[in-house]
Amino acid sequence: MAIPVRKFDAVIVGAGGAGLRAALQLSEAGLKTAVLSKVFPTRSHTVAAQGGVSASLGNSEPDHWHWHMYDTVKGSDWLGDQDAIEFMCREAPNVVVELEHFGMPFDRNSDGTIYQRPFGGHMSNFGEKPVRRACAAADRTGHAMLHALYQRNVRANTQFFVEWMALDLVRDTDGNVQGVVAMEMETSDIYVFQAKATLFATGGAGRIFASSTNAFINTGDGLGIAARAGIPLEDMEFWQFHPTGVAGAGVLITEGVRGEGGILRNAQGERFMERYAPNAKDLASRDVVSRAMVTEINEGRGCGPNKDHVLLDITHLDPEVIMSKLPGIREISIKFAGVDPIKAPIPVVPTCHYQMGGIPTNYKGEVVVDGKPVSGFYAAGEVACASVHGANRLGTNSLLDLLVFGKSSGNSMIDFIKAAPKDLPELNTADVDRSVARVDRLNNQKNGSNVHEARAAMQRTMQAHCGVFRFKDMLAQGVEKILEVEQMVKTTEIADKSKVFNTARIEALELENLIEVAKATMISANARTESRGAHVRDDAADTPERPNGRDDQNWLKHTLWHREGNRLDYKPVNMNPLTVETIALKTRSY
Amino acid sequence: MDDVHLKRLVWRSRRGLLELDLQLERFVAEVLPTLDDAALAEFENVLLLPDNDFLDYLNGKADCPDERLKPMLARIRGAQQ
């Protein structure tokens, strides 16, 4: 069957901050640009970003991009590439001011300049003292950013294909990217979007974990597609977690609850933090609390029928205090845990929040494999690994990442498209056929596995074996288990075969993307036998030679997971900034 | 309302905010199939709300200025109890 082909200069998959920023660059340059999105652009997950976007504008007090760069390198636990980090921090003031001109309603100082507030990890003079660097639009920074960028794109005639799901990449026999195969949800019709340049801006894959703050749409589609097309995934063992999300839901319970006297308890009702941190107890640092919680669960003292969470107890607090000092917490708990925290403790578990790894790119947004750009292929935002976040992300750098690398990839694509031959080359139909066959397999599967069960098995496995704190033996078992889950995913069956907005089919296809991310994460984490940033293992202890378990001699390198044979290889961290001196290795402590 | 329309509303209940996904999940599974055409049209209008506003109205953090949307917001809220 001939698959219809739509032709563009550029095709962008994903309409969150990065996709919209790149699209704007391309459309304003007069290029014919298509943006595909599963949901309406302003309902992308960027909308969930509240904290702000960092830029060394220095509106309140002196600041410098070099200090921002230092904070970012340190935050990354030296796994970030220093060329990309310098580029991002230098560009930050430009892209923020640009966004202001696009109509972004930033909070302002009385003199009209953008108001900047302090944020964890933002320091002046190379780690000396806190500096106000975060720019925000009340608690709706992501929302306001999406609206400003979307409006501007409409004006620039970007063509939106809303409620379309990308399925697979099309590459020619030399590996050059020719576009994507995509499905229109309303009809289940499959089209090829052929373009001179293709950008993935599909966001993260936080839904691989049982407990995640990510919206349901965050299924790592771009990562799954790239992996199937033979592109390795970089540093997938690094995920940022928050210690207390409502178990089974993922909605965060602010750490302020422990500040107000909240106590963590295990299945025996024991205040277990007394054993892990005799002085600070429940007020110990995020890492210590997360580690203790996971250790309790892992040693069989977790709560609930599956012993998979602990309890956050505020029943001893005066209800007046709960109402006045912790607004919203009671409602979250009642709504998402079915528990009134005045009467009973809240079930909580460490919860995944952000993916540091992704499709390997350089700071121009070009996808790089074996040291060379993949012709015609670009990635930006959470799906990409430039790598500016390294082993852990500095707060407010995610929105900055979207703006800087959305714009830079857009510019790279413009140059590439303008230099490309006028006519699009002949399409490699073999890749198209493979994609269609993948959907046919799902449609025709008999006696297969259940999508929800397979997804739940994946999420439980990732949470238990590869969560916020990792154990050597659990990781090794986790690799076996996730490969078993993969077999389930290969035979998923859907009961509803209808064509129109078939959510069951979409979820089955999303699961095929999630499982690639899950394998990449588990296998990469199992192999990295050090602790660094957000990847913390029980067998990589804090010693004088290896502070915090970090092993620079053996592990100052990026992981690359290849889907074929689950092969791992590594590439060096770029320690050479563009214009300044290397920010030398140091122990990361705050 | 035809099947196409209904299934589109199910998909559009996928949002950018987890808190909305979770609250709509139960509503879509349990309440949506029981709604008549007039109520479905109300739900469709509610789904046009920006995510942050939608969540604030559901959480009672802000009052929805559009009186016509209030009954459906109350039903979605009610599905969580």
XYZ file of C-alpha atoms in Angstrom:
671
model
C 0.000 0.000 0.000
C 1.362 3.393 -0.942
C 1.720 5.688 2.017
C 0.965 9.342 1.245
C 3.896 11.733 1.574
C 3.729 15.347 2.761
C 6.758 17.462 1.995
C 8.297 20.277 4.034
C 11.561 22.080 4.507
C 11.547 21.148 8.181
C 9.520 18.793 10.319
C 9.488 19.106 14.084
C 8.104 16.428 16.374
C 6.849 17.882 19.642
C 5.296 21.269 20.379
C 6.590 22.034 23.852
C 9.051 24.838 24.538
C 11.933 23.441 22.466
C 9.824 22.486 19.450
C 8.007 25.810 19.394
C 11.217 27.817 19.800
C 12.872 25.956 16.925
C 9.757 26.207 14.736
C 9.670 29.942 15.239
C 13.242 30.298 14.049
C 12.498 28.258 10.914
C 9.133 29.806 10.037
C 10.407 33.348 10.526
C 13.214 32.474 8.094
C 10.486 31.744 5.543
C 10.893 27.953 5.570
C 7.942 25.607 5.249
C 7.766 24.092 8.708
C 5.501 21.361 10.086
C 5.099 20.709 13.806
C 3.548 17.409 14.923
C 2.104 17.077 18.397
C 0.085 14.457 20.255
C -1.745 17.198 22.128
C -2.569 20.852 21.576
C 0.756 22.765 21.832
C -0.114 24.805 24.915
C -0.960 21.561 26.736
C 2.561 20.191 26.338
C 4.330 19.208 29.550
C 6.378 22.441 29.505
C 3.204 23.878 31.056
C 4.167 22.133 34.315
C 7.388 24.162 34.757
C 6.862 26.647 37.551
C 10.262 27.593 38.897
C 11.526 29.888 36.210
C 14.277 30.290 33.672
C 17.788 31.293 34.653
C 19.836 34.025 33.001
C 22.658 36.152 34.382
C 20.873 39.410 33.596
C 22.114 40.888 36.846
C 18.974 42.967 37.291
C 19.020 42.798 41.093
C 22.696 42.348 41.850
C 25.877 41.622 39.901
C 25.856 38.326 38.009
C 27.900 36.802 35.169
C 27.347 33.982 32.675
C 30.672 32.496 33.795
C 29.314 32.080 37.349
C 26.169 30.490 35.926
C 28.416 28.169 33.922
C 30.326 27.208 37.041
C 27.097 26.385 38.891
C 25.895 24.283 35.964
C 29.144 22.307 35.653
C 29.152 21.703 39.399
C 25.472 20.729 39.359
C 26.213 18.249 36.564
C 28.866 16.661 38.821
C 31.322 17.432 35.997
C 29.559 15.133 33.525
C 28.189 18.079 31.505
C 30.034 19.078 28.328
C 31.683 22.412 29.046
C 31.404 23.731 25.485
C 27.619 23.265 25.535
C 27.341 24.664 29.055
C 29.324 27.784 28.168
C 27.166 28.240 25.067
C 23.936 27.901 27.061
C 24.930 30.247 29.870
C 26.248 32.911 27.472
C 23.106 32.724 25.356
C 20.758 32.810 28.362
C 20.362 36.606 28.656
C 19.740 36.871 24.886
C 17.026 34.210 24.720
C 15.286 35.514 27.835
C 15.187 39.103 26.559
C 14.021 37.784 23.193
C 11.201 35.926 24.904
C 10.254 39.134 26.698
C 9.956 40.794 23.287
C 7.742 37.905 22.144
C 5.285 38.979 24.825
C 6.279 36.776 27.758
C 4.768 38.379 30.898
C 7.784 38.131 33.216
C 7.474 39.418 36.771
C 9.056 42.876 36.903
C 10.995 45.179 39.179
C 9.642 48.681 39.831
C 12.102 50.027 37.240
C 10.534 47.785 34.571
C 13.385 45.278 34.323
C 12.745 41.533 34.740
C 12.482 40.574 38.411
C 14.918 37.828 39.441
C 14.646 35.583 42.454
C 17.067 33.304 44.261
C 17.001 29.572 43.519
C 18.879 26.566 44.918
C 22.376 26.234 43.430
C 22.476 29.721 41.861
C 25.610 31.394 43.216
C 27.759 34.412 42.461
C 31.511 34.495 42.063
C 32.051 30.749 41.499
C 30.055 29.316 44.342
C 30.585 32.084 46.894
C 27.082 33.232 47.822
C 23.511 33.017 46.490
C 22.537 35.246 43.589
C 19.148 36.138 42.121
C 19.128 34.616 38.657
C 15.705 33.001 38.113
C 13.209 34.867 35.924
C 9.595 33.828 36.300
C 6.022 34.652 35.384
C 4.388 34.082 38.784
C 4.107 30.273 39.221
C 3.198 29.841 35.558
C 6.483 30.330 33.749
C 6.162 27.292 31.469
C 2.545 28.075 30.679
C 3.333 31.686 29.783
C 6.305 30.591 27.681
C 4.198 28.136 25.648
C 1.544 30.763 25.015
C 4.021 33.431 23.916
C 5.810 31.005 21.573
C 2.623 29.468 20.190
C 1.073 32.842 19.329
C 4.249 33.916 17.626
C 4.350 30.675 15.614
C 0.774 31.135 14.428
C 1.744 34.571 13.200
C 4.787 33.121 11.421
C 2.613 30.523 9.622
C 4.063 27.419 11.237
C 1.860 24.504 10.161
C 0.615 22.559 13.168
C -0.482 18.945 12.947
C -2.219 18.508 16.272
C -3.182 15.051 17.526
C -0.603 13.346 15.367
C 1.839 10.780 16.715
C 5.254 10.209 15.155
C 5.984 6.490 14.712
C 9.418 6.069 13.176
C 12.325 7.834 11.542
C 13.061 7.475 7.840
C 16.773 7.267 6.980
C 18.321 6.658 3.587
C 20.841 3.868 3.054
C 23.667 6.215 4.104
C 21.885 7.018 7.352
C 20.786 10.535 6.367
C 17.473 11.404 7.959
C 14.623 12.027 5.501
C 11.718 12.633 7.846
C 9.239 10.708 9.973
C 6.372 8.293 9.597
C 3.390 9.568 11.606
C -0.169 8.610 12.440
C -3.170 10.905 12.460
C -5.069 9.984 15.593
C -8.480 10.899 14.239
C -8.254 8.315 11.451
C -5.250 6.090 12.289
C -4.052 6.962 8.776
C -0.309 6.820 8.314
C 1.646 9.467 6.412
C 5.278 10.231 5.754
C 6.427 13.737 6.626
C 9.430 14.157 4.391
C 11.726 17.094 5.064
C 15.233 18.339 4.491
C 15.724 18.580 8.252
C 13.959 16.793 11.121
C 13.973 17.895 14.778
C 12.921 15.810 17.756
C 11.596 17.862 20.662
C 9.430 15.185 22.231
C 10.368 15.694 25.883
C 11.221 13.110 28.509
C 10.109 9.618 29.398
C 9.412 9.893 33.111
C 6.518 7.451 32.727
C 8.978 4.521 32.745
C 8.810 4.732 36.557
C 5.870 3.724 38.738
C 6.082 7.048 40.521
C 6.639 10.070 38.302
C 5.640 13.720 38.280
C 5.436 13.548 34.486
C 2.124 13.881 32.647
C 0.807 10.767 30.890
C 2.004 12.103 27.508
C 5.683 11.888 28.571
C 6.374 8.551 26.982
C 9.755 9.212 25.411
C 8.498 8.842 21.863
C 11.522 10.511 20.314
C 13.884 8.305 22.306
C 12.133 5.091 21.281
C 12.050 6.168 17.644
C 15.721 7.163 17.648
C 16.748 3.898 19.313
C 14.842 1.836 16.745
C 16.560 3.839 13.991
C 19.997 2.891 15.314
C 20.798 6.124 17.184
C 22.392 5.462 20.596
C 20.960 7.057 23.765
C 23.366 8.965 26.015
C 23.610 8.976 29.838
C 20.202 7.400 30.360
C 21.113 6.262 33.886
C 20.706 9.837 35.140
C 17.221 10.795 36.354
C 16.309 13.449 38.876
C 14.047 12.280 41.705
C 12.123 14.080 44.408
C 11.985 12.250 47.765
C 8.276 12.545 48.492
C 5.618 11.979 45.862
C 2.214 10.492 46.720
C 2.644 6.734 46.218
C 0.733 5.480 43.204
C 0.096 8.989 41.886
C 3.386 10.900 41.691
C 2.024 14.261 42.794
C 4.697 15.952 44.906
C 4.396 16.623 48.608
C 6.569 19.652 49.303
C 9.644 19.120 51.437
C 8.237 21.885 53.626
C 6.043 19.202 55.239
C 9.098 17.723 56.931
C 10.180 21.248 57.834
C 6.893 21.708 59.692
C 7.439 18.518 61.689
C 6.390 15.715 59.339
C 7.874 12.325 60.263
C 8.693 9.435 57.937
C 7.652 5.994 59.209
C 8.059 2.438 57.955
C 5.590 -0.472 58.123
C 6.357 -0.960 61.826
C 5.538 2.668 62.500
C 9.202 3.292 63.290
C 10.655 6.772 62.751
C 13.436 5.294 60.644
C 15.318 8.526 59.898
C 16.662 8.393 63.463
C 18.842 5.486 62.398
C 20.137 7.097 59.188
C 20.596 10.678 60.386
C 20.562 10.771 64.204
C 20.882 14.559 64.332
C 18.973 15.924 61.352
C 16.478 13.030 61.309
C 13.618 13.869 58.919
C 15.276 17.162 58.019
C 18.333 15.478 56.515
C 19.253 16.391 52.941
C 17.222 15.169 50.018
C 19.802 12.494 49.073
C 19.985 11.066 52.584
C 16.203 10.944 52.964
C 15.703 9.310 49.563
C 18.356 6.728 50.292
C 16.834 5.877 53.664
C 13.340 5.527 52.212
C 14.533 3.172 49.471
C 16.598 1.143 51.920
C 13.563 0.641 54.165
C 11.447 -0.499 51.205
C 14.230 -2.700 49.881
C 14.704 -4.408 53.241
C 11.027 -5.330 53.445
C 9.836 -2.575 55.790
C 7.768 -0.775 53.158
C 4.050 -0.188 53.639
C 0.940 -1.247 51.786
C 0.064 -4.578 50.178
C 3.124 -4.409 47.914
C 5.391 -2.955 50.635
C 6.430 -0.357 48.088
C 6.203 2.949 49.939
C 6.686 4.580 53.351
C 4.449 6.929 55.320
C 4.741 10.639 55.945
C 3.044 11.304 59.252
C 1.668 14.700 60.263
C -1.190 13.403 62.401
C 0.577 14.762 65.525
C 0.504 18.320 64.173
C -2.216 20.738 65.179
C -4.839 20.676 62.387
C -4.679 24.491 62.453
C -0.982 24.326 61.557
C -1.698 21.904 58.703
C -4.385 24.228 57.374
C -2.365 27.415 57.693
C 1.237 26.360 57.037
C 0.718 23.530 54.553
C -2.090 24.644 52.294
C -2.818 22.258 49.498
C -1.101 19.272 51.119
C -4.273 18.085 52.783
C -6.183 18.400 49.542
C -3.488 16.583 47.522
C -3.434 13.791 50.049
C -7.216 13.390 50.143
C -7.517 13.587 46.380
C -4.594 11.435 45.262
C -3.970 9.125 48.217
C -7.494 8.941 49.602
C -6.124 9.875 53.003
C -6.862 12.840 55.248
C -3.411 13.624 56.706
C -4.992 15.064 59.845
C -6.205 11.544 60.638
C -3.763 9.184 58.889
C -0.263 9.333 57.403
C 0.338 9.998 53.677
C 1.846 7.156 51.573
C 4.960 8.543 49.857
C 7.764 7.283 47.633
C 10.736 8.865 45.813
C 9.365 10.153 42.534
C 10.989 10.659 39.157
C 10.956 14.193 37.848
C 13.460 14.856 35.031
C 15.564 12.959 32.519
C 19.130 14.218 32.118
C 20.135 11.849 29.295
C 18.788 11.578 25.778
C 19.632 11.666 22.090
C 23.299 12.717 21.815
C 23.658 16.207 20.334
C 26.193 19.014 20.235
C 25.398 22.591 21.256
C 24.162 23.302 17.727
C 21.363 20.793 18.207
C 22.868 18.399 15.663
C 22.497 14.725 16.563
C 26.022 13.331 16.806
C 26.955 9.662 16.408
C 30.541 8.420 16.242
C 31.769 11.999 16.420
C 29.875 13.074 13.293
C 26.527 14.820 12.844
C 23.733 12.623 11.496
C 22.808 14.503 8.347
C 19.362 16.098 8.607
C 18.670 15.095 12.226
C 18.403 17.418 15.234
C 17.154 17.182 18.818
C 16.475 19.739 21.565
C 14.988 19.922 25.053
C 14.536 17.050 27.502
C 14.748 14.431 24.714
C 18.264 15.629 23.862
C 21.561 15.281 25.688
C 23.807 18.201 24.677
C 24.984 17.554 27.455
C 24.322 20.521 29.710
C 22.758 18.705 32.679
C 25.337 15.935 32.951
C 24.629 13.799 36.001
C 22.185 16.261 37.570
C 20.286 19.320 36.440
C 20.502 22.714 38.079
C 17.039 24.121 38.841
C 15.648 26.475 36.131
C 18.135 25.184 33.541
C 15.460 23.024 31.885
C 13.454 25.974 30.560
C 16.722 27.609 29.569
C 17.734 24.440 27.701
C 14.487 24.624 25.680
C 15.040 28.201 24.627
C 18.766 28.052 23.893
C 18.873 24.723 22.098
C 15.474 25.165 20.454
C 16.874 28.320 18.886
C 20.330 26.939 18.072
C 18.928 23.792 16.468
C 16.536 25.988 14.464
C 19.492 28.026 13.226
C 21.498 24.898 12.358
C 18.511 23.561 10.425
C 18.154 26.824 8.482
C 21.798 26.636 7.363
C 21.448 22.973 6.457
C 18.186 23.433 4.543
C 19.538 26.403 2.596
C 22.609 24.401 1.549
C 20.582 21.296 0.612
C 19.491 20.527 -2.969
C 16.194 22.185 -3.868
C 14.362 18.935 -4.509
C 13.873 16.305 -1.838
C 15.654 13.019 -2.579
C 13.896 9.758 -3.240
C 12.355 8.332 -0.084
C 13.729 5.157 1.465
C 10.528 3.139 1.523
C 12.118 0.247 3.446
C 11.975 2.294 6.669
C 8.390 3.296 5.936
C 7.435 -0.341 5.386
C 9.047 -1.356 8.660
C 7.044 1.253 10.524
C 3.780 0.180 8.915
C 4.622 -3.448 9.721
C 5.101 -2.490 13.375
C 1.573 -1.066 13.539
C 0.215 -4.063 11.586
C 1.796 -6.424 14.117
C -0.085 -4.648 16.902
C -3.367 -4.607 14.986
C -3.179 -8.310 14.136
C -1.714 -9.690 17.376
C -3.604 -12.647 18.822
C -3.183 -14.261 22.239
C -0.887 -11.401 23.159
C -0.085 -9.569 26.374
C -2.135 -6.786 27.949
C -0.766 -3.258 27.444
C -1.632 -2.040 30.935
C -0.109 -5.099 32.573
C 3.074 -4.830 30.526
C 3.386 -1.133 31.320
C 2.768 -1.713 35.023
C 5.403 -4.478 35.044
C 7.910 -2.117 33.427
C 7.118 0.698 35.861
C 7.347 -1.531 38.936
C 10.632 -3.000 37.725
C 12.180 0.406 37.078
C 10.977 1.814 40.385
C 12.162 -1.133 42.471
C 15.438 -1.863 40.684
C 16.597 1.449 39.261
C 15.077 4.193 41.397
C 16.574 7.108 43.275
C 19.086 4.920 45.122
C 20.489 1.806 43.478
C 21.791 -1.511 44.744
C 24.306 -3.607 42.826
C 22.357 -6.866 43.089
C 19.001 -5.216 42.384
C 20.397 -3.617 39.218
C 21.726 -6.940 37.915
C 18.334 -8.583 38.551
C 16.652 -5.528 37.057
C 18.427 -6.064 33.729
C 17.021 -9.610 33.534
C 13.556 -8.452 34.522
C 13.336 -5.561 32.099
C 14.363 -7.863 29.242
C 11.494 -10.147 30.271
C 9.122 -7.192 30.220
C 10.426 -6.360 26.751
C 9.164 -9.759 25.582
C 5.701 -8.840 26.877
C 5.830 -5.551 25.012
C 6.720 -7.351 21.777
C 3.408 -9.206 21.852
C 0.973 -6.592 23.133
C -2.567 -7.008 21.914
C -5.390 -4.467 21.757
C -9.038 -5.455 21.928
C -10.283 -2.255 20.306
C -9.206 -2.285 16.652
C -11.221 0.779 15.680
C -9.563 3.565 13.729
C -10.895 6.743 15.273
C -9.037 8.210 18.269
C -8.146 4.735 19.430
C -6.446 5.560 22.735
C -5.664 1.872 23.299
C -3.593 1.731 20.106
C -1.815 4.970 20.968
C -0.941 3.660 24.436
C 0.402 0.414 22.982
C 2.602 2.392 20.587
C 3.766 4.650 23.426
C 4.734 1.586 25.434
C 6.981 0.443 22.577
C 8.855 3.735 23.055
C 8.915 3.587 26.849
C 10.436 0.119 26.909
C 13.431 1.308 24.877
C 14.061 4.023 27.453
C 13.604 1.579 30.317
C 16.177 -0.838 28.868
C 18.626 1.982 28.167
C 18.252 3.248 31.736
C 18.583 -0.097 33.487
C 21.489 -1.361 31.399
C 23.414 1.923 31.576
C 22.864 2.165 35.347
C 23.938 -1.420 35.933
C 27.203 -0.804 34.108
C 28.172 2.498 35.769
C 29.790 1.262 38.971
C 30.313 4.700 40.514
C 28.012 7.220 42.132
C 27.714 10.553 40.326
C 25.030 13.215 40.531
C 21.630 11.554 40.439
C 23.046 8.047 39.928
C 23.823 6.743 43.416
C 24.786 3.132 44.199
C 25.255 1.259 47.424
C 28.539 -0.277 46.226
C 30.148 3.046 45.310
C 30.783 4.406 48.745
C 32.105 7.773 49.887
C 35.869 7.398 50.450
C 38.727 9.937 50.587
C 39.941 8.738 47.154
C 36.427 8.773 45.720
C 34.391 11.474 47.480
C 30.669 10.696 47.293
C 31.568 7.521 45.393
C 32.541 9.446 42.263
C 35.252 7.688 40.263
C 36.717 10.190 37.815
C 39.555 7.913 36.842
C 37.208 5.319 35.358
C 33.871 7.031 34.859
C 34.390 10.613 33.732
C 32.699 9.664 30.463
C 29.320 9.592 28.770
C 27.424 6.321 28.400
C 26.059 5.428 24.970
C 23.455 2.640 24.883
C 22.802 1.000 21.537
C 19.520 -0.868 21.087
C 21.159 -3.473 18.863
C 22.425 -6.137 21.278
C 22.043 -3.720 24.226
C 25.634 -2.724 23.585
C 27.258 0.031 25.628
C 30.136 2.217 24.656
C 31.446 5.462 26.021
C 32.698 8.841 24.877
C 34.764 11.407 26.741
C 33.232 14.389 28.504
C 34.130 17.604 26.691
C 36.086 19.472 29.358
C 37.022 22.297 26.962
C 34.741 25.324 27.009
C 34.508 27.516 23.913
C 36.451 30.554 25.168
C 37.261 30.214 28.868
C 39.405 27.826 30.844
C 38.227 24.402 31.955
C 36.274 24.357 35.179
C 38.508 21.865 36.931
C 37.258 18.756 38.700
C 36.314 19.241 42.323
C 34.284 17.436 44.933
C 30.636 18.418 44.584
C 29.333 19.686 47.896
C 26.771 22.318 48.805
C -22.982 12.718 20.174
C -21.273 10.229 17.881
C -18.557 7.795 18.802
C -15.851 9.821 17.050
C -16.656 12.844 19.131
C -16.688 10.870 22.365
C -13.369 9.187 21.666
C -11.809 12.515 20.827
C -12.870 13.821 24.238
C -11.221 10.802 25.865
C -7.944 11.596 24.137
C -8.216 15.324 24.927
C -8.403 14.419 28.587
C -4.663 13.801 28.283
C -3.181 17.033 29.598
C 0.138 18.727 30.224
C -0.189 18.464 34.013
C -0.117 15.158 35.885
C -2.662 16.409 38.442
C -5.183 16.913 35.645
C -4.423 13.545 34.033
C -5.087 11.834 37.346
C -8.318 13.675 38.077
C -9.663 13.216 34.553
C -8.652 9.543 34.419
C -11.296 8.526 36.931
C -13.895 10.890 35.504
C -13.357 9.607 31.958
C -13.559 5.974 33.037
C -16.531 6.242 35.358
C -18.610 9.310 34.495
C -18.016 10.162 30.841
C -19.865 7.100 29.459
C -22.976 8.139 31.416
C -23.163 11.740 30.148
C -25.871 12.956 27.793
C -25.116 15.147 24.786
C -25.619 18.414 26.647
C -23.221 17.353 29.400
C -20.676 16.125 26.867
C -20.778 19.516 25.187
C -20.102 21.120 28.578
C -17.187 18.766 29.155
C -15.794 19.648 25.740
C -15.836 23.317 26.718
C -14.111 22.578 30.013
C -11.354 20.768 28.106
C -10.629 24.011 26.239
C -9.462 25.649 29.467
C -5.725 26.288 29.826
C -4.245 23.582 32.066
C -3.250 25.891 34.924
C -6.666 27.532 35.099
C -8.387 24.170 34.844
C -6.368 22.834 37.783
C -6.895 25.961 39.885
C -10.676 25.704 39.376
C -10.711 22.006 40.241
C -8.641 22.627 43.358
C -10.753 25.578 44.400
C -7.675 27.796 44.285
C -9.480 30.159 41.921
C -13.098 30.732 41.002
C -14.003 29.960 37.397
C -15.293 33.234 35.901
C -17.448 31.363 33.369
C -20.639 30.323 35.176
C -21.518 27.870 32.399
C -18.489 25.703 33.169
C -19.067 25.465 36.920
C -21.505 22.520 37.001
C -19.162 20.313 34.960
C -16.135 21.349 37.041
C -18.133 20.323 40.108
C -18.903 16.924 38.564
C -15.217 16.300 37.785
C -14.359 17.288 41.353
C -17.097 14.995 42.624
C -15.656 12.004 40.741
C -12.537 12.152 42.959
C -14.299 11.573 46.245
